[in-house]
Amino acid sequence: MSLSPKVQISSHPLILSKLTQLRLHDLPAKDFREGVKAIGSMLVYEASRYLPLADVPNLESPVAPFTGQTIPLRIGLSPILRAGIGLTDAALEMFPEATVLHLGLFRDKASLQAIEYYSKLPSQVTADIVFLLDPLIATGGTALAALNMLTEWGLSPSQIKIISVLGSKQGVQHVSEEFPDVEIYIGAVDDILTEKGYISPGLGDAGDRLFSTAH
């Protein structure tokens, strides 16, 4: 089963070495949070590589006039609560003027279906590009629910880029088949999805590990 060309799996040494640390079962929550943020920063950087630029003329440096460049787009960041919060600061450091569009979804442990409980989307579309922040793509159900919420809001799939630390091959394939025009930037993809819906070897429950709520 091959993945779509729209799925960009990182081969960067910094991301892969950080991800190795995140997989460790005894990594303290502080280090886990810092690792997720670091990987998020690098993935957002990669996902931004081909954003358009517009000239900004009539600027002055200390030495001479110049024409600069800026990204002429309204940027939106859409973290899936609660684990997506772990990627939000990293994305805001890249795009400090971005609109933050929180989506509340959780996965029912019995059915593995995504349940919506919160949405903070304005009445009108306020972004030209939205980075959907979802640290783990396991079954893909949560990402798909979020994509449906964003497209129903008025975005086209080509306006959405998913930022994810880790996914299962099955889950990532599911998302890319349902939304073939959505780009996915992901740290790594593991082959196995367990019967309980966990990525294997994976890194456990990202939300629990971010916020020290594991039982």
Coordinates of N, CA and C in Angstrom, one line a residue:
M1 N 0.8 -1.2 0.0 CA 0.0 0.0 0.0 C 0.9 1.2 0.0
S2 N 0.9 2.0 -1.1 CA 1.7 3.2 -1.2 C 0.9 4.4 -0.8
L3 N 1.6 5.4 -0.3 CA 0.9 6.6 0.1 C 1.0 7.7 -1.0
S4 N 0.0 8.6 -0.9 CA -0.1 9.6 -1.9 C 1.1 10.5 -1.9
P5 N 1.5 11.1 -3.1 CA 2.5 12.1 -3.1 C 2.2 13.3 -2.3
K6 N 1.0 13.5 -1.9 CA 0.6 14.7 -1.0 C 1.0 14.4 0.4
V7 N 1.4 13.2 0.7 CA 1.9 12.9 2.1 C 3.4 13.0 2.1
Q8 N 3.9 14.0 2.8 CA 5.3 14.3 2.9 C 5.8 13.7 4.3
I9 N 6.5 12.6 4.2 CA 7.1 12.0 5.4 C 8.5 12.5 5.6
S10 N 8.8 13.0 6.7 CA 10.1 13.6 7.0 C 11.2 12.6 7.0
S11 N 12.3 13.0 6.4 CA 13.5 12.2 6.6 C 14.6 13.0 7.2
H12 N 14.2 14.1 7.9 CA 15.2 15.0 8.4 C 15.8 14.4 9.7
P13 N 17.1 14.4 9.9 CA 17.7 13.8 11.1 C 17.3 14.4 12.4
L14 N 17.0 15.7 12.4 CA 16.6 16.4 13.6 C 15.2 15.9 14.1
I15 N 14.3 15.8 13.1 CA 13.0 15.3 13.4 C 13.0 13.8 13.8
L16 N 13.8 13.0 13.1 CA 13.8 11.6 13.5 C 14.5 11.3 14.8
S17 N 15.5 12.1 15.2 CA 16.1 11.9 16.5 C 15.2 12.4 17.6
K18 N 14.5 13.5 17.4 CA 13.5 14.0 18.4 C 12.4 12.9 18.5
L19 N 11.9 12.4 17.4 CA 10.8 11.4 17.5 C 11.3 10.2 18.3
T20 N 12.5 9.8 18.1 CA 13.0 8.6 18.9 C 12.9 8.9 20.4
Q21 N 13.2 10.1 20.8 CA 13.1 10.5 22.2 C 11.6 10.4 22.7
L22 N 10.7 11.0 21.8 CA 9.3 11.0 22.2 C 8.7 9.6 22.3
R23 N 9.2 8.6 21.6 CA 8.7 7.3 21.8 C 9.0 6.6 23.1
L24 N 10.0 7.1 23.8 CA 10.5 6.5 25.0 C 9.4 6.5 26.1
H25 N 9.1 5.4 26.7 CA 7.9 5.3 27.6 C 8.1 6.1 28.9
D26 N 9.4 6.4 29.3 CA 9.7 7.1 30.5 C 10.1 8.5 30.3
L27 N 9.9 9.1 29.2 CA 10.3 10.5 28.9 C 9.4 11.4 29.8
P28 N 9.9 12.3 30.6 CA 9.1 13.2 31.4 C 8.2 14.1 30.5
A29 N 7.0 14.5 31.0 CA 6.1 15.3 30.3 C 6.7 16.6 29.7
K30 N 7.5 17.2 30.5 CA 8.2 18.5 30.1 C 9.0 18.2 28.8
D31 N 9.8 17.1 28.8 CA 10.6 16.8 27.6 C 9.7 16.4 26.4
F32 N 8.6 15.7 26.7 CA 7.7 15.3 25.7 C 7.1 16.6 25.0
R33 N 6.6 17.5 25.8 CA 6.1 18.8 25.3 C 7.1 19.5 24.4
E34 N 8.3 19.6 24.9 CA 9.4 20.3 24.2 C 9.7 19.6 22.9
G35 N 9.6 18.3 22.9 CA 9.9 17.5 21.6 C 8.8 17.7 20.6
V36 N 7.6 17.7 21.1 CA 6.4 17.9 20.1 C 6.5 19.3 19.5
K37 N 6.8 20.2 20.4 CA 6.9 21.6 19.8 C 8.1 21.7 18.8
A38 N 9.2 21.1 19.1 CA 10.4 21.2 18.2 C 10.0 20.5 16.8
I39 N 9.4 19.4 16.9 CA 9.0 18.7 15.6 C 8.0 19.5 14.9
G40 N 7.0 20.1 15.6 CA 6.0 20.9 15.0 C 6.6 22.1 14.3
S41 N 7.6 22.8 14.9 CA 8.3 23.9 14.3 C 8.9 23.5 12.9
M42 N 9.6 22.4 12.9 CA 10.2 21.9 11.7 C 9.2 21.5 10.6
L43 N 8.1 20.9 11.0 CA 7.1 20.5 10.0 C 6.4 21.7 9.5
V44 N 6.1 22.7 10.3 CA 5.4 23.9 9.8 C 6.4 24.6 8.8
Y45 N 7.7 24.6 9.1 CA 8.7 25.2 8.2 C 8.6 24.5 6.9
E46 N 8.6 23.2 6.9 CA 8.6 22.5 5.6 C 7.2 22.7 4.9
A47 N 6.1 22.7 5.6 CA 4.8 22.9 5.0 C 4.7 24.3 4.4
S48 N 5.5 25.2 4.8 CA 5.4 26.6 4.4 C 6.3 26.9 3.2
R49 N 7.0 25.9 2.7 CA 8.1 26.1 1.7 C 7.6 26.8 0.4
Y50 N 6.4 26.4 0.0 CA 5.9 26.8 -1.3 C 4.7 27.8 -1.2
L51 N 4.6 28.5 0.0 CA 3.6 29.6 0.1 C 4.0 30.7 -0.8
P52 N 3.1 31.4 -1.4 CA 3.4 32.5 -2.3 C 4.0 33.7 -1.6
L53 N 4.7 34.5 -2.4 CA 5.3 35.8 -1.9 C 4.8 37.0 -2.7
A54 N 4.8 38.1 -2.0 CA 4.4 39.4 -2.7 C 5.5 40.4 -2.4
D55 N 5.8 41.2 -3.3 CA 6.8 42.3 -3.1 C 6.3 43.4 -2.2
V56 N 7.2 43.9 -1.4 CA 6.9 45.1 -0.5 C 7.9 46.2 -0.9
P57 N 7.5 47.1 -1.8 CA 8.5 48.1 -2.2 C 8.6 49.3 -1.2
N58 N 9.6 50.1 -1.6 CA 9.8 51.4 -0.9 C 10.2 51.2 0.6
L59 N 11.0 50.2 0.9 CA 11.4 50.0 2.3 C 12.9 50.5 2.4
E60 N 13.3 50.8 3.7 CA 14.6 51.4 3.9 C 15.3 50.5 4.9
S61 N 16.5 50.0 4.5 CA 17.5 49.4 5.5 C 18.4 50.5 6.0
P62 N 19.2 50.2 7.0 CA 20.2 51.2 7.4 C 21.1 51.7 6.3
V63 N 21.2 51.0 5.2 CA 22.2 51.3 4.2 C 21.5 51.9 2.9
A64 N 20.4 51.3 2.5 CA 19.8 51.7 1.2 C 18.4 51.3 1.1
P65 N 17.6 51.9 0.2 CA 16.2 51.5 0.0 C 16.2 50.0 -0.6
F66 N 15.1 49.3 -0.4 CA 15.1 47.9 -0.9 C 13.6 47.5 -1.1
T67 N 13.4 46.5 -1.8 CA 12.1 45.9 -2.0 C 12.1 44.5 -1.2
G68 N 11.3 44.4 -0.3 CA 11.2 43.2 0.5 C 10.1 42.2 0.0
Q69 N 9.9 41.2 0.8 CA 8.8 40.2 0.4 C 8.0 39.8 1.6
T70 N 6.8 39.5 1.4 CA 5.9 39.0 2.5 C 5.0 38.0 2.0
I71 N 4.4 37.2 2.9 CA 3.4 36.1 2.5 C 2.1 36.8 2.5
P72 N 1.4 36.9 1.3 CA 0.2 37.7 1.2 C -1.1 36.9 1.5
L73 N -1.0 36.1 2.5 CA -2.2 35.2 2.8 C -2.6 35.4 4.3
R74 N -3.9 35.2 4.5 CA -4.4 35.1 5.9 C -4.2 33.6 6.4
I75 N -3.4 33.5 7.4 CA -3.0 32.1 7.9 C -4.0 31.8 9.1
G76 N -4.5 30.5 9.0 CA -5.2 30.0 10.1 C -4.5 28.8 10.7
L77 N -4.6 28.6 12.0 CA -4.1 27.4 12.7 C -5.2 26.8 13.4
S78 N -5.4 25.5 13.1 CA -6.6 24.8 13.7 C -6.1 23.6 14.5
P79 N -5.8 23.8 15.8 CA -5.4 22.7 16.7 C -6.7 21.8 17.0
I80 N -6.5 20.5 17.0 CA -7.6 19.6 17.4 C -7.3 19.4 18.9
L81 N -8.3 19.8 19.7 CA -8.1 19.7 21.2 C -8.3 18.2 21.6
R82 N -7.4 17.8 22.5 CA -6.6 18.7 23.3 C -5.1 18.6 22.8
A83 N -4.8 17.5 22.2 CA -3.4 17.2 21.9 C -2.8 18.2 20.9
G84 N -3.6 18.8 20.0 CA -3.2 19.8 19.1 C -2.6 21.0 19.7
I85 N -2.9 21.3 21.0 CA -2.4 22.4 21.7 C -0.8 22.3 21.8
G86 N -0.3 21.0 21.8 CA 1.1 20.8 21.8 C 1.8 21.4 20.6
L87 N 1.1 21.6 19.5 CA 1.8 22.1 18.3 C 1.5 23.6 18.0
T88 N 0.5 24.1 18.8 CA 0.1 25.5 18.5 C 1.1 26.5 18.7
D89 N 1.9 26.5 19.8 CA 2.9 27.5 20.1 C 4.0 27.5 19.0
A90 N 4.3 26.3 18.5 CA 5.3 26.2 17.5 C 4.8 26.9 16.2
A91 N 3.6 26.7 15.9 CA 3.0 27.3 14.7 C 2.8 28.8 14.8
L92 N 2.5 29.2 16.0 CA 2.3 30.7 16.3 C 3.6 31.4 16.2
E93 N 4.7 30.7 16.6 CA 6.0 31.4 16.5 C 6.4 31.6 15.0
M94 N 5.9 30.8 14.1 CA 6.1 31.0 12.7 C 5.1 32.0 12.1
F95 N 3.9 32.0 12.6 CA 2.9 32.9 12.1 C 2.2 33.6 13.3
P96 N 2.8 34.6 13.9 CA 2.3 35.2 15.1 C 1.0 35.9 14.9
E97 N 0.6 36.3 13.6 CA -0.6 37.0 13.4 C -1.7 36.1 13.0
A98 N -1.5 34.8 13.0 CA -2.5 33.8 12.5 C -3.7 33.8 13.4
T99 N -4.8 33.4 12.8 CA -6.1 33.2 13.5 C -6.0 31.7 14.0
V100 N -6.4 31.5 15.3 CA -6.4 30.2 15.9 C -7.8 29.7 15.9
L101 N -8.1 28.6 15.3 CA -9.4 28.0 15.1 C -9.5 26.7 15.8
H102 N -9.9 26.7 17.1 CA -9.9 25.5 17.9 C -11.0 24.6 17.5
L103 N -10.7 23.3 17.4 CA -11.7 22.2 17.1 C -11.6 21.2 18.2
G104 N -12.8 20.9 18.9 CA -12.8 20.0 20.0 C -13.3 18.6 19.5
L105 N -12.5 17.6 19.5 CA -12.8 16.3 19.0 C -12.2 15.3 20.0
F106 N -12.9 14.2 20.3 CA -12.3 13.1 21.0 C -12.7 11.8 20.4
R107 N -11.9 10.8 20.6 CA -12.2 9.5 20.0 C -12.8 8.6 21.1
D108 N -14.0 8.1 20.8 CA -14.7 7.2 21.6 C -13.9 5.9 21.7
K109 N -13.6 5.5 22.9 CA -12.6 4.3 23.1 C -13.3 3.0 22.6
A110 N -14.6 2.9 22.6 CA -15.2 1.7 22.2 C -15.4 1.6 20.7
S111 N -16.0 2.7 20.1 CA -16.3 2.6 18.7 C -15.1 3.2 17.8
L112 N -14.2 3.9 18.5 CA -13.0 4.6 17.8 C -13.5 5.7 16.9
Q113 N -14.8 6.1 17.0 CA -15.3 7.2 16.2 C -15.0 8.5 16.9
A114 N -14.8 9.5 16.0 CA -14.5 10.9 16.5 C -15.8 11.6 16.9
I115 N -15.8 12.2 18.1 CA -17.0 12.9 18.6 C -16.7 14.3 18.7
E116 N -17.5 15.2 18.1 CA -17.3 16.6 18.2 C -17.9 17.2 19.5
Y117 N -17.1 18.1 20.2 CA -17.7 18.7 21.3 C -17.5 20.2 21.4
Y118 N -16.7 20.7 20.4 CA -16.4 22.2 20.5 C -15.9 22.6 19.1
S119 N -16.3 23.8 18.7 CA -15.9 24.4 17.4 C -15.8 25.9 17.6
K120 N -14.7 26.5 17.3 CA -14.5 27.9 17.4 C -14.2 28.5 16.0
L121 N -15.2 28.3 15.1 CA -15.0 28.8 13.7 C -15.9 30.0 13.5
P122 N -15.3 31.2 13.1 CA -16.2 32.4 12.9 C -17.2 32.1 11.8
S123 N -18.2 33.0 11.7 CA -19.3 32.8 10.8 C -18.8 32.9 9.3
Q124 N -17.8 33.7 9.1 CA -17.2 33.8 7.8 C -15.8 33.2 7.8
V125 N -15.4 32.7 6.6 CA -14.0 32.2 6.5 C -13.0 33.3 6.7
T126 N -12.0 33.1 7.5 CA -11.1 34.2 7.9 C -9.6 33.8 7.5
A127 N -9.5 32.8 6.7 CA -8.1 32.3 6.4 C -8.0 31.8 5.0
D128 N -6.9 32.0 4.3 CA -6.6 31.6 3.0 C -6.0 30.2 3.0
I129 N -5.2 29.9 4.0 CA -4.5 28.6 4.3 C -4.7 28.3 5.7
V130 N -5.1 27.0 6.0 CA -5.2 26.6 7.4 C -4.3 25.4 7.6
F131 N -3.5 25.5 8.7 CA -2.7 24.4 9.1 C -3.4 23.6 10.2
L132 N -3.8 22.4 9.9 CA -4.6 21.6 10.8 C -3.6 20.8 11.7
L133 N -3.6 21.1 13.0 CA -2.6 20.6 13.9 C -3.1 19.4 14.7
D134 N -2.7 18.2 14.3 CA -3.1 16.9 14.9 C -1.9 16.0 15.1
P135 N -1.4 16.0 16.3 CA -0.1 15.3 16.6 C -0.1 13.8 16.1
L136 N -1.2 13.1 16.2 CA -1.2 11.7 15.9 C -2.4 11.4 14.9
I137 N -2.1 10.7 13.8 CA -3.1 10.2 12.9 C -3.1 8.7 13.1
A138 N -4.0 8.2 13.9 CA -4.1 6.7 14.2 C -5.0 6.0 13.2
T139 N -6.3 6.0 13.6 CA -7.3 5.5 12.6 C -7.6 6.5 11.5
G140 N -7.3 7.8 11.8 CA -7.6 8.9 10.8 C -9.0 9.5 11.0
G141 N -9.7 8.9 12.0 CA -11.1 9.4 12.2 C -11.2 10.8 12.7
T142 N -10.3 11.2 13.6 CA -10.3 12.5 14.1 C -9.9 13.6 13.1
A143 N -8.9 13.3 12.3 CA -8.4 14.2 11.3 C -9.5 14.3 10.2
L144 N -10.2 13.2 9.9 CA -11.3 13.3 8.9 C -12.4 14.2 9.4
A145 N -12.8 14.0 10.7 CA -13.9 14.8 11.2 C -13.5 16.3 11.2
A146 N -12.2 16.6 11.5 CA -11.8 18.0 11.5 C -11.8 18.5 10.1
L147 N -11.4 17.8 9.1 CA -11.4 18.2 7.7 C -12.8 18.5 7.2
N148 N -13.7 17.6 7.6 CA -15.1 17.9 7.3 C -15.6 19.2 7.9
M149 N -15.3 19.4 9.1 CA -15.7 20.7 9.8 C -15.1 21.9 9.0
L150 N -13.8 21.8 8.6 CA -13.2 22.9 7.9 C -13.8 23.2 6.5
T151 N -14.0 22.1 5.8 CA -14.6 22.2 4.5 C -16.0 22.7 4.5
E152 N -16.8 22.2 5.5 CA -18.2 22.7 5.7 C -18.2 24.2 6.0
W153 N -17.1 24.6 6.7 CA -17.0 26.1 7.0 C -16.8 26.9 5.7
G154 N -16.2 26.3 4.7 CA -16.0 27.0 3.5 C -14.7 26.9 2.8
L155 N -13.7 26.2 3.5 CA -12.4 26.0 2.9 C -12.5 24.9 1.8
S156 N -11.6 25.0 0.8 CA -11.4 23.9 -0.1 C -10.3 23.0 0.4
P157 N -10.3 21.7 0.2 CA -9.3 20.8 0.7 C -7.9 21.3 0.3
S158 N -7.7 21.9 -0.8 CA -6.3 22.4 -1.2 C -5.9 23.6 -0.3
Q159 N -6.7 24.1 0.5 CA -6.4 25.2 1.4 C -5.9 24.7 2.8
I160 N -5.9 23.4 2.9 CA -5.6 22.8 4.3 C -4.4 22.0 4.2
K161 N -3.5 22.2 5.2 CA -2.3 21.4 5.3 C -2.3 20.8 6.7
I162 N -2.1 19.4 6.8 CA -2.1 18.8 8.1 C -0.7 18.7 8.6
I163 N -0.5 19.1 9.9 CA 0.8 18.9 10.6 C 0.6 17.8 11.6
S164 N 1.4 16.8 11.5 CA 1.3 15.6 12.4 C 2.6 15.0 12.8
V165 N 2.8 14.7 14.0 CA 4.1 14.1 14.5 C 4.3 12.7 14.0
L166 N 3.2 11.9 14.1 CA 3.3 10.5 13.8 C 1.9 9.9 13.3
G167 N 1.9 9.0 12.4 CA 0.7 8.4 12.0 C 0.9 6.9 11.8
S168 N -0.2 6.2 11.7 CA -0.2 4.8 11.2 C -0.4 4.8 9.7
K169 N 0.1 3.8 9.0 CA 0.0 3.8 7.5 C -1.5 3.7 7.1
Q170 N -2.2 2.9 7.9 CA -3.7 2.8 7.6 C -4.4 4.1 7.8
G171 N -4.1 4.8 8.8 CA -4.8 6.0 9.1 C -4.5 7.1 8.1
V172 N -3.2 7.3 7.8 CA -2.8 8.3 6.8 C -3.3 8.0 5.5
Q173 N -3.3 6.7 5.1 CA -3.9 6.3 3.8 C -5.4 6.7 3.8
H174 N -6.1 6.4 4.9 CA -7.5 6.7 4.9 C -7.8 8.2 4.7
V175 N -7.0 9.0 5.4 CA -7.2 10.5 5.3 C -6.9 10.9 3.8
S176 N -5.8 10.4 3.3 CA -5.4 10.9 1.9 C -6.4 10.4 0.9
E177 N -7.0 9.3 1.1 CA -8.0 8.8 0.1 C -9.3 9.6 0.2
E178 N -9.7 10.0 1.4 CA -10.9 10.8 1.5 C -10.7 12.2 1.1
F179 N -9.5 12.7 1.3 CA -9.2 14.1 1.0 C -7.9 14.2 0.2
P180 N -7.9 13.8 -1.1 CA -6.7 13.6 -1.9 C -6.0 15.0 -2.1
D181 N -6.6 16.1 -2.0 CA -6.0 17.4 -2.2 C -5.4 18.0 -1.0
V182 N -5.5 17.4 0.2 CA -5.0 17.9 1.4 C -3.5 17.4 1.5
E183 N -2.6 18.3 1.8 CA -1.2 17.9 2.0 C -1.0 17.5 3.5
I184 N -0.3 16.5 3.7 CA 0.0 16.0 5.0 C 1.5 16.0 5.2
Y185 N 2.0 16.8 6.3 CA 3.4 16.8 6.6 C 3.5 16.1 8.0
I186 N 4.3 15.0 8.0 CA 4.3 14.1 9.1 C 5.7 13.7 9.4
G187 N 6.0 13.5 10.7 CA 7.3 13.1 11.1 C 7.7 11.7 10.7
A188 N 6.7 10.8 10.9 CA 7.0 9.4 10.5 C 5.7 8.7 10.4
V189 N 5.7 7.5 9.8 CA 4.5 6.7 9.6 C 4.9 5.2 10.0
D190 N 4.2 4.7 11.0 CA 4.4 3.3 11.5 C 3.4 2.4 10.8
D191 N 3.8 1.2 10.6 CA 3.0 0.2 9.8 C 1.8 -0.3 10.6
I192 N 1.9 -0.4 11.9 CA 0.9 -1.2 12.6 C -0.1 -0.3 13.4
L193 N -1.4 -0.6 13.2 CA -2.5 0.0 14.0 C -3.1 -1.2 14.8
T194 N -3.1 -1.1 16.2 CA -3.6 -2.2 17.0 C -5.1 -2.2 16.9
E195 N -5.7 -3.3 17.5 CA -7.2 -3.4 17.5 C -7.8 -2.3 18.4
K196 N -7.1 -1.8 19.3 CA -7.6 -0.7 20.2 C -7.4 0.7 19.5
G197 N -6.8 0.7 18.3 CA -6.6 2.0 17.6 C -5.4 2.7 18.0
Y198 N -4.4 2.0 18.5 CA -3.1 2.7 18.8 C -2.1 2.4 17.7
I199 N -1.3 3.4 17.4 CA -0.1 3.3 16.5 C 0.9 2.4 17.2
S200 N 1.5 1.5 16.5 CA 2.6 0.6 17.1 C 3.8 0.6 16.2
P201 N 5.0 0.9 16.7 CA 5.3 1.1 18.2 C 4.8 2.4 18.7
G202 N 4.6 3.4 17.8 CA 3.9 4.6 18.3 C 4.6 5.4 19.4
L203 N 3.8 6.2 20.1 CA 4.4 6.9 21.2 C 3.4 7.0 22.4
G204 N 2.3 6.3 22.3 CA 1.2 6.3 23.3 C 0.2 7.4 23.0
D205 N -0.5 7.8 24.0 CA -1.6 8.8 23.9 C -0.9 10.2 24.0
A206 N -0.9 11.0 23.0 CA -0.2 12.2 23.0 C -0.8 13.2 24.0
G207 N -2.1 13.3 24.1 CA -2.7 14.2 25.0 C -2.3 13.8 26.5
D208 N -2.4 12.6 26.8 CA -2.1 12.1 28.2 C -0.6 12.5 28.5
R209 N 0.3 12.3 27.5 CA 1.7 12.5 27.7 C 2.0 14.0 27.8
L210 N 1.3 14.8 27.0 CA 1.5 16.2 27.0 C 1.1 16.8 28.4
F211 N 0.0 16.3 28.9 CA -0.5 17.0 30.1 C -0.5 16.1 31.4
S212 N 0.3 15.0 31.3 CA 0.5 14.2 32.5 C -0.8 13.6 33.1
T213 N -1.7 13.1 32.2 CA -3.0 12.6 32.6 C -3.1 11.1 32.4
A214 N -2.0 10.4 32.1 CA -2.1 9.0 31.9 C -2.5 8.3 33.2
H215 N -3.2 7.2 33.1 CA -3.7 6.5 34.2 C -2.6 5.4 34.5

